[in-house]
């Protein structure tokens, strides 16, 4: 799916509410070579986006995502974010990470 202005505006609204940033800046980050900025965008999406899976799959290729997920260490709300990261890894990469709190309990 192509990157549309509505998607970028939603990402800015949800993830960069505390910055003065425009859609062109997001596009430049995604298309650019500055890994630090890409990683910051990745982290902002993981922490704040309401459409994490959609946004990450739309903005980054699998190789970049894999590297960013491998390097990612949550800094706050750790148990919630770690659980969400495992879910995203399962969906994006077909991994089979167990998430204890989400498993069915045997009776």
mmCIF file of N, CA and C in Angstrom:
data_model
loop_
_atom_site.group_PDB
_atom_site.id
_atom_site.type_symbol
_atom_site.label_atom_id
_atom_site.label_comp_id
_atom_site.label_asym_id
_atom_site.label_seq_id
_atom_site.Cartn_x
_atom_site.Cartn_y
_atom_site.Cartn_z
ATOM 1 N N UNK A 1 0.839 -1.176 0.000
ATOM 2 C CA UNK A 1 0.000 0.000 0.000
ATOM 3 C C UNK A 1 0.889 1.245 0.000
ATOM 4 N N UNK A 2 0.482 2.233 -0.722
ATOM 5 C CA UNK A 2 1.270 3.460 -0.846
ATOM 6 C C UNK A 2 1.108 4.332 0.395
ATOM 7 N N UNK A 3 2.137 5.078 0.663
ATOM 8 C CA UNK A 3 2.136 6.011 1.783
ATOM 9 C C UNK A 3 1.268 7.209 1.415
ATOM 10 N N UNK A 4 0.211 7.427 2.184
ATOM 11 C CA UNK A 4 -0.715 8.515 1.898
ATOM 12 C C UNK A 4 -0.595 9.597 2.951
ATOM 13 N N UNK A 5 -0.967 10.796 2.574
ATOM 14 C CA UNK A 5 -0.868 11.939 3.474
ATOM 15 C C UNK A 5 -1.695 11.739 4.747
ATOM 16 N N UNK A 6 -2.877 11.080 4.631
ATOM 17 C CA UNK A 6 -3.709 10.860 5.831
ATOM 18 C C UNK A 6 -2.976 9.985 6.844
ATOM 19 N N UNK A 7 -2.256 8.963 6.336
ATOM 20 C CA UNK A 7 -1.504 8.086 7.232
ATOM 21 C C UNK A 7 -0.424 8.876 7.968
ATOM 22 N N UNK A 8 0.281 9.697 7.231
ATOM 23 C CA UNK A 8 1.361 10.478 7.834
ATOM 24 C C UNK A 8 0.797 11.481 8.844
ATOM 25 N N UNK A 9 -0.305 12.121 8.504
ATOM 26 C CA UNK A 9 -0.916 13.080 9.428
ATOM 27 C C UNK A 9 -1.375 12.389 10.715
ATOM 28 N N UNK A 10 -1.906 11.169 10.603
ATOM 29 C CA UNK A 10 -2.306 10.423 11.796
ATOM 30 C C UNK A 10 -1.092 10.055 12.631
ATOM 31 N N UNK A 11 -0.011 9.639 11.988
ATOM 32 C CA UNK A 11 1.224 9.308 12.713
ATOM 33 C C UNK A 11 1.750 10.541 13.438
ATOM 34 N N UNK A 12 1.740 11.672 12.771
ATOM 35 C CA UNK A 12 2.199 12.912 13.407
ATOM 36 C C UNK A 12 1.300 13.249 14.605
ATOM 37 N N UNK A 13 0.002 13.134 14.430
ATOM 38 C CA UNK A 13 -0.939 13.461 15.502
ATOM 39 C C UNK A 13 -0.741 12.537 16.712
ATOM 40 N N UNK A 14 -0.549 11.242 16.465
ATOM 41 C CA UNK A 14 -0.445 10.276 17.553
ATOM 42 C C UNK A 14 0.957 10.174 18.147
ATOM 43 N N UNK A 15 1.973 10.340 17.320
ATOM 44 C CA UNK A 15 3.340 10.038 17.759
ATOM 45 C C UNK A 15 4.230 11.262 17.934
ATOM 46 N N UNK A 16 3.922 12.330 17.255
ATOM 47 C CA UNK A 16 4.752 13.535 17.314
ATOM 48 C C UNK A 16 3.941 14.745 17.761
ATOM 49 N N UNK A 17 2.991 14.546 18.679
ATOM 50 C CA UNK A 17 2.157 15.657 19.144
ATOM 51 C C UNK A 17 2.979 16.741 19.831
ATOM 52 N N UNK A 18 4.136 16.365 20.365
ATOM 53 C CA UNK A 18 4.966 17.316 21.099
ATOM 54 C C UNK A 18 6.063 17.939 20.231
ATOM 55 N N UNK A 19 6.001 17.711 18.919
ATOM 56 C CA UNK A 19 6.982 18.261 17.986
ATOM 57 C C UNK A 19 6.266 19.103 16.936
ATOM 58 N N UNK A 20 6.992 20.023 16.346
ATOM 59 C CA UNK A 20 6.479 20.767 15.209
ATOM 60 C C UNK A 20 7.091 20.114 13.971
ATOM 61 N N UNK A 21 6.367 19.175 13.392
ATOM 62 C CA UNK A 21 6.895 18.368 12.297
ATOM 63 C C UNK A 21 5.858 18.319 11.180
ATOM 64 N N UNK A 22 6.323 18.245 9.949
ATOM 65 C CA UNK A 22 5.398 18.184 8.820
ATOM 66 C C UNK A 22 5.534 16.843 8.097
ATOM 67 N N UNK A 23 4.561 16.493 7.243
ATOM 68 C CA UNK A 23 4.582 15.204 6.547
ATOM 69 C C UNK A 23 5.846 14.973 5.705
ATOM 70 N N UNK A 24 6.391 16.029 5.124
ATOM 71 C CA UNK A 24 7.601 15.877 4.309
ATOM 72 C C UNK A 24 8.774 15.372 5.155
ATOM 73 N N UNK A 25 8.814 15.811 6.411
ATOM 74 C CA UNK A 25 9.885 15.373 7.307
ATOM 75 C C UNK A 25 9.799 13.861 7.549
ATOM 76 N N UNK A 26 8.598 13.353 7.762
ATOM 77 C CA UNK A 26 8.409 11.906 7.953
ATOM 78 C C UNK A 26 8.831 11.157 6.690
ATOM 79 N N UNK A 27 8.421 11.647 5.539
ATOM 80 C CA UNK A 27 8.790 11.006 4.267
ATOM 81 C C UNK A 27 10.304 11.014 4.094
ATOM 82 N N UNK A 28 10.963 12.122 4.441
ATOM 83 C CA UNK A 28 12.426 12.198 4.348
ATOM 84 C C UNK A 28 13.103 11.205 5.290
ATOM 85 N N UNK A 29 12.534 11.026 6.476
ATOM 86 C CA UNK A 29 13.099 10.048 7.411
ATOM 87 C C UNK A 29 12.997 8.644 6.828
ATOM 88 N N UNK A 30 11.825 8.306 6.331
ATOM 89 C CA UNK A 30 11.593 6.957 5.792
ATOM 90 C C UNK A 30 12.466 6.688 4.579
ATOM 91 N N UNK A 31 12.615 7.657 3.698
ATOM 92 C CA UNK A 31 13.395 7.465 2.472
ATOM 93 C C UNK A 31 14.883 7.750 2.651
ATOM 94 N N UNK A 32 15.258 8.351 3.771
ATOM 95 C CA UNK A 32 16.646 8.731 3.994
ATOM 96 C C UNK A 32 17.519 7.598 4.499
ATOM 97 N N UNK A 33 18.769 7.938 4.796
ATOM 98 C CA UNK A 33 19.744 6.950 5.245
ATOM 99 C C UNK A 33 20.129 7.113 6.713
ATOM 100 N N UNK A 34 19.490 8.050 7.414
ATOM 101 C CA UNK A 34 19.830 8.293 8.811
ATOM 102 C C UNK A 34 19.114 7.261 9.685
ATOM 103 N N UNK A 35 19.851 6.225 10.080
ATOM 104 C CA UNK A 35 19.274 5.133 10.854
ATOM 105 C C UNK A 35 18.765 5.614 12.216
ATOM 106 N N UNK A 36 19.436 6.580 12.812
ATOM 107 C CA UNK A 36 19.044 7.112 14.117
ATOM 108 C C UNK A 36 17.641 7.710 14.055
ATOM 109 N N UNK A 37 17.350 8.484 13.005
ATOM 110 C CA UNK A 37 16.023 9.071 12.852
ATOM 111 C C UNK A 37 14.957 8.007 12.572
ATOM 112 N N UNK A 38 15.318 6.998 11.772
ATOM 113 C CA UNK A 38 14.387 5.905 11.497
ATOM 114 C C UNK A 38 14.056 5.151 12.777
ATOM 115 N N UNK A 39 15.073 4.929 13.591
ATOM 116 C CA UNK A 39 14.862 4.212 14.842
ATOM 117 C C UNK A 39 13.984 5.023 15.787
ATOM 118 N N UNK A 40 14.158 6.324 15.815
ATOM 119 C CA UNK A 40 13.317 7.185 16.652
ATOM 120 C C UNK A 40 11.860 7.130 16.175
ATOM 121 N N UNK A 41 11.645 7.180 14.863
ATOM 122 C CA UNK A 41 10.302 7.056 14.306
ATOM 123 C C UNK A 41 9.702 5.701 14.678
ATOM 124 N N UNK A 42 10.474 4.645 14.545
ATOM 125 C CA UNK A 42 10.052 3.295 14.926
ATOM 126 C C UNK A 42 9.592 3.270 16.386
ATOM 127 N N UNK A 43 10.406 3.823 17.274
ATOM 128 C CA UNK A 43 10.078 3.816 18.701
ATOM 129 C C UNK A 43 8.825 4.637 18.995
ATOM 130 N N UNK A 44 8.699 5.775 18.343
ATOM 131 C CA UNK A 44 7.501 6.603 18.524
ATOM 132 C C UNK A 44 6.246 5.830 18.120
ATOM 133 N N UNK A 45 6.340 5.083 17.029
ATOM 134 C CA UNK A 45 5.195 4.288 16.573
ATOM 135 C C UNK A 45 4.889 3.172 17.562
ATOM 136 N N UNK A 46 5.921 2.454 18.018
ATOM 137 C CA UNK A 46 5.706 1.357 18.969
ATOM 138 C C UNK A 46 5.055 1.866 20.251
ATOM 139 N N UNK A 47 5.481 2.999 20.739
ATOM 140 C CA UNK A 47 4.936 3.531 21.987
ATOM 141 C C UNK A 47 3.569 4.185 21.819
ATOM 142 N N UNK A 48 3.301 4.839 20.701
ATOM 143 C CA UNK A 48 2.152 5.736 20.634
ATOM 144 C C UNK A 48 1.103 5.458 19.573
ATOM 145 N N UNK A 49 1.430 4.767 18.526
ATOM 146 C CA UNK A 49 0.491 4.611 17.419
ATOM 147 C C UNK A 49 -0.676 3.693 17.795
ATOM 148 N N UNK A 50 -1.850 4.015 17.289
ATOM 149 C CA UNK A 50 -3.002 3.136 17.474
ATOM 150 C C UNK A 50 -3.060 2.066 16.385
ATOM 151 N N UNK A 51 -2.207 2.195 15.373
ATOM 152 C CA UNK A 51 -2.140 1.234 14.268
ATOM 153 C C UNK A 51 -0.689 0.793 14.072
ATOM 154 N N UNK A 52 -0.098 0.247 15.108
ATOM 155 C CA UNK A 52 1.333 -0.106 15.101
ATOM 156 C C UNK A 52 1.705 -1.021 13.939
ATOM 157 N N UNK A 53 0.989 -2.117 13.792
ATOM 158 C CA UNK A 53 1.299 -3.095 12.752
ATOM 159 C C UNK A 53 1.214 -2.469 11.363
ATOM 160 N N UNK A 54 0.159 -1.755 11.100
ATOM 161 C CA UNK A 54 -0.045 -1.102 9.808
ATOM 162 C C UNK A 54 1.063 -0.084 9.531
ATOM 163 N N UNK A 55 1.346 0.775 10.515
ATOM 164 C CA UNK A 55 2.345 1.833 10.321
ATOM 165 C C UNK A 55 3.739 1.263 10.097
ATOM 166 N N UNK A 56 4.134 0.308 10.907
ATOM 167 C CA UNK A 56 5.473 -0.262 10.762
ATOM 168 C C UNK A 56 5.624 -0.978 9.423
ATOM 169 N N UNK A 57 4.605 -1.756 9.040
ATOM 170 C CA UNK A 57 4.649 -2.464 7.763
ATOM 171 C C UNK A 57 4.649 -1.537 6.566
ATOM 172 N N UNK A 58 4.043 -0.376 6.728
ATOM 173 C CA UNK A 58 3.951 0.595 5.639
ATOM 174 C C UNK A 58 5.241 1.399 5.477
ATOM 175 N N UNK A 59 5.867 1.760 6.576
ATOM 176 C CA UNK A 59 7.009 2.672 6.526
ATOM 177 C C UNK A 59 8.364 1.996 6.356
ATOM 178 N N UNK A 60 8.504 0.778 6.860
ATOM 179 C CA UNK A 60 9.830 0.147 6.885
ATOM 180 C C UNK A 60 9.820 -1.191 6.167
ATOM 181 N N UNK A 61 10.992 -1.558 5.622
ATOM 182 C CA UNK A 61 11.104 -2.887 5.030
ATOM 183 C C UNK A 61 11.434 -3.902 6.129
ATOM 184 N N UNK A 62 11.267 -5.169 5.836
ATOM 185 C CA UNK A 62 11.438 -6.234 6.840
ATOM 186 C C UNK A 62 12.830 -6.262 7.439
ATOM 187 N N UNK A 63 13.842 -6.011 6.623
ATOM 188 C CA UNK A 63 15.219 -6.046 7.111
ATOM 189 C C UNK A 63 15.448 -4.949 8.161
ATOM 190 N N UNK A 64 14.990 -3.732 7.858
ATOM 191 C CA UNK A 64 15.120 -2.624 8.810
ATOM 192 C C UNK A 64 14.336 -2.914 10.082
ATOM 193 N N UNK A 65 13.103 -3.422 9.910
ATOM 194 C CA UNK A 65 12.273 -3.722 11.069
ATOM 195 C C UNK A 65 12.913 -4.760 11.968
ATOM 196 N N UNK A 66 13.436 -5.800 11.373
ATOM 197 C CA UNK A 66 14.071 -6.874 12.155
ATOM 198 C C UNK A 66 15.213 -6.311 12.992
ATOM 199 N N UNK A 67 16.047 -5.481 12.370
ATOM 200 C CA UNK A 67 17.172 -4.881 13.081
ATOM 201 C C UNK A 67 16.690 -3.987 14.212
ATOM 202 N N UNK A 68 15.667 -3.170 13.947
ATOM 203 C CA UNK A 68 15.158 -2.256 14.971
ATOM 204 C C UNK A 68 14.502 -3.013 16.126
ATOM 205 N N UNK A 69 13.753 -4.073 15.803
ATOM 206 C CA UNK A 69 13.148 -4.880 16.867
ATOM 207 C C UNK A 69 14.226 -5.561 17.712
ATOM 208 N N UNK A 70 15.281 -6.055 17.068
ATOM 209 C CA UNK A 70 16.353 -6.733 17.811
ATOM 210 C C UNK A 70 17.075 -5.781 18.755
ATOM 211 N N UNK A 71 17.182 -4.514 18.379
ATOM 212 C CA UNK A 71 17.890 -3.523 19.194
ATOM 213 C C UNK A 71 16.993 -2.815 20.205
ATOM 214 N N UNK A 72 15.694 -2.950 20.077
ATOM 215 C CA UNK A 72 14.749 -2.176 20.884
ATOM 216 C C UNK A 72 14.713 -2.644 22.334
ATOM 217 N N UNK A 73 14.841 -1.700 23.242
ATOM 218 C CA UNK A 73 14.705 -1.936 24.684
ATOM 219 C C UNK A 73 13.723 -0.895 25.218
ATOM 220 N N UNK A 74 12.558 -1.317 25.700
ATOM 221 C CA UNK A 74 11.588 -0.344 26.223
ATOM 222 C C UNK A 74 12.138 0.409 27.428
ATOM 223 N N UNK A 75 11.777 1.666 27.531
ATOM 224 C CA UNK A 75 12.285 2.486 28.628
ATOM 225 C C UNK A 75 11.204 2.804 29.668
ATOM 226 N N UNK A 76 9.954 2.620 29.333
ATOM 227 C CA UNK A 76 8.873 2.810 30.309
ATOM 228 C C UNK A 76 7.711 1.906 29.923
ATOM 229 N N UNK A 77 6.805 1.690 30.885
ATOM 230 C CA UNK A 77 5.676 0.791 30.678
ATOM 231 C C UNK A 77 6.168 -0.544 30.106
ATOM 232 N N UNK A 78 7.215 -1.044 30.714
ATOM 233 C CA UNK A 78 8.017 -2.126 30.144
ATOM 234 C C UNK A 78 7.217 -3.398 29.863
ATOM 235 N N UNK A 79 6.448 -3.900 30.812
ATOM 236 C CA UNK A 79 5.758 -5.177 30.582
ATOM 237 C C UNK A 79 4.737 -5.064 29.447
ATOM 238 N N UNK A 80 4.020 -3.954 29.384
ATOM 239 C CA UNK A 80 3.044 -3.758 28.314
ATOM 240 C C UNK A 80 3.739 -3.662 26.952
ATOM 241 N N UNK A 81 4.784 -2.861 26.879
ATOM 242 C CA UNK A 81 5.486 -2.663 25.600
ATOM 243 C C UNK A 81 6.172 -3.949 25.153
ATOM 244 N N UNK A 82 6.788 -4.675 26.076
ATOM 245 C CA UNK A 82 7.439 -5.943 25.704
ATOM 246 C C UNK A 82 6.428 -6.934 25.143
ATOM 247 N N UNK A 83 5.257 -6.988 25.751
ATOM 248 C CA UNK A 83 4.200 -7.875 25.257
ATOM 249 C C UNK A 83 3.780 -7.460 23.851
ATOM 250 N N UNK A 84 3.606 -6.167 23.638
ATOM 251 C CA UNK A 84 3.208 -5.671 22.324
ATOM 252 C C UNK A 84 4.295 -5.944 21.280
ATOM 253 N N UNK A 85 5.558 -5.816 21.674
ATOM 254 C CA UNK A 85 6.669 -6.101 20.755
ATOM 255 C C UNK A 85 6.638 -7.570 20.335
ATOM 256 N N UNK A 86 6.378 -8.471 21.272
ATOM 257 C CA UNK A 86 6.281 -9.896 20.929
ATOM 258 C C UNK A 86 5.135 -10.156 19.957
ATOM 259 N N UNK A 87 4.007 -9.511 20.187
ATOM 260 C CA UNK A 87 2.862 -9.659 19.277
ATOM 261 C C UNK A 87 3.231 -9.156 17.880
ATOM 262 N N UNK A 88 3.857 -7.988 17.813
ATOM 263 C CA UNK A 88 4.258 -7.428 16.512
ATOM 264 C C UNK A 88 5.264 -8.325 15.805
ATOM 265 N N UNK A 89 6.222 -8.875 16.565
ATOM 266 C CA UNK A 89 7.208 -9.792 15.953
ATOM 267 C C UNK A 89 6.509 -11.028 15.394
ATOM 268 N N UNK A 90 5.532 -11.555 16.131
ATOM 269 C CA UNK A 90 4.788 -12.718 15.649
ATOM 270 C C UNK A 90 4.062 -12.399 14.342
ATOM 271 N N UNK A 91 3.442 -11.240 14.277
ATOM 272 C CA UNK A 91 2.658 -10.876 13.092
ATOM 273 C C UNK A 91 3.526 -10.468 11.905
ATOM 274 N N UNK A 92 4.594 -9.724 12.154
ATOM 275 C CA UNK A 92 5.424 -9.219 11.053
ATOM 276 C C UNK A 92 6.399 -10.257 10.507
ATOM 277 N N UNK A 93 6.935 -11.096 11.391
ATOM 278 C CA UNK A 93 7.991 -12.021 10.973
ATOM 279 C C UNK A 93 7.583 -13.486 11.042
ATOM 280 N N UNK A 94 6.367 -13.768 11.439
ATOM 281 C CA UNK A 94 5.908 -15.143 11.536
ATOM 282 C C UNK A 94 6.565 -15.916 12.667
ATOM 283 N N UNK A 95 7.072 -15.207 13.668
ATOM 284 C CA UNK A 95 7.693 -15.873 14.808
ATOM 285 C C UNK A 95 6.600 -16.494 15.671
ATOM 286 N N UNK A 96 7.007 -17.339 16.605
ATOM 287 C CA UNK A 96 6.045 -17.996 17.477
ATOM 288 C C UNK A 96 6.405 -17.720 18.935
ATOM 289 N N UNK A 97 6.452 -16.437 19.299
ATOM 290 C CA UNK A 97 6.772 -16.051 20.667
ATOM 291 C C UNK A 97 5.565 -16.298 21.560
ATOM 292 N N UNK A 98 5.804 -16.938 22.688
ATOM 293 C CA UNK A 98 4.735 -17.195 23.656
ATOM 294 C C UNK A 98 4.536 -15.954 24.524
ATOM 295 N N UNK A 99 3.286 -15.593 24.708
ATOM 296 C CA UNK A 99 2.935 -14.451 25.548
ATOM 297 C C UNK A 99 2.025 -15.008 26.636
ATOM 298 N N UNK A 100 2.632 -15.296 27.782
ATOM 299 C CA UNK A 100 1.954 -16.010 28.856
ATOM 300 C C UNK A 100 0.612 -15.444 29.256
ATOM 301 N N UNK A 101 0.535 -14.154 29.421
ATOM 302 C CA UNK A 101 -0.702 -13.536 29.892
ATOM 303 C C UNK A 101 -1.834 -13.646 28.867
ATOM 304 N N UNK A 102 -1.500 -13.894 27.615
ATOM 305 C CA UNK A 102 -2.514 -13.990 26.569
ATOM 306 C C UNK A 102 -2.881 -15.439 26.212
ATOM 307 N N UNK A 103 -2.211 -16.407 26.849
ATOM 308 C CA UNK A 103 -2.493 -17.815 26.529
ATOM 309 C C UNK A 103 -3.763 -18.285 27.228
ATOM 310 N N UNK A 104 -4.416 -19.258 26.608
ATOM 311 C CA UNK A 104 -5.599 -19.865 27.218
ATOM 312 C C UNK A 104 -5.155 -20.682 28.419
ATOM 313 N N UNK A 105 -5.929 -20.634 29.458
ATOM 314 C CA UNK A 105 -5.647 -21.419 30.652
ATOM 315 C C UNK A 105 -6.400 -22.737 30.583
ATOM 316 N N UNK A 106 -5.711 -23.825 30.990
ATOM 317 C CA UNK A 106 -6.371 -25.145 31.052
ATOM 318 C C UNK A 106 -7.171 -25.217 32.336
ATOM 319 N N UNK A 107 -8.295 -25.854 32.259
ATOM 320 C CA UNK A 107 -9.144 -26.019 33.444
ATOM 321 C C UNK A 107 -9.006 -27.405 33.997
#
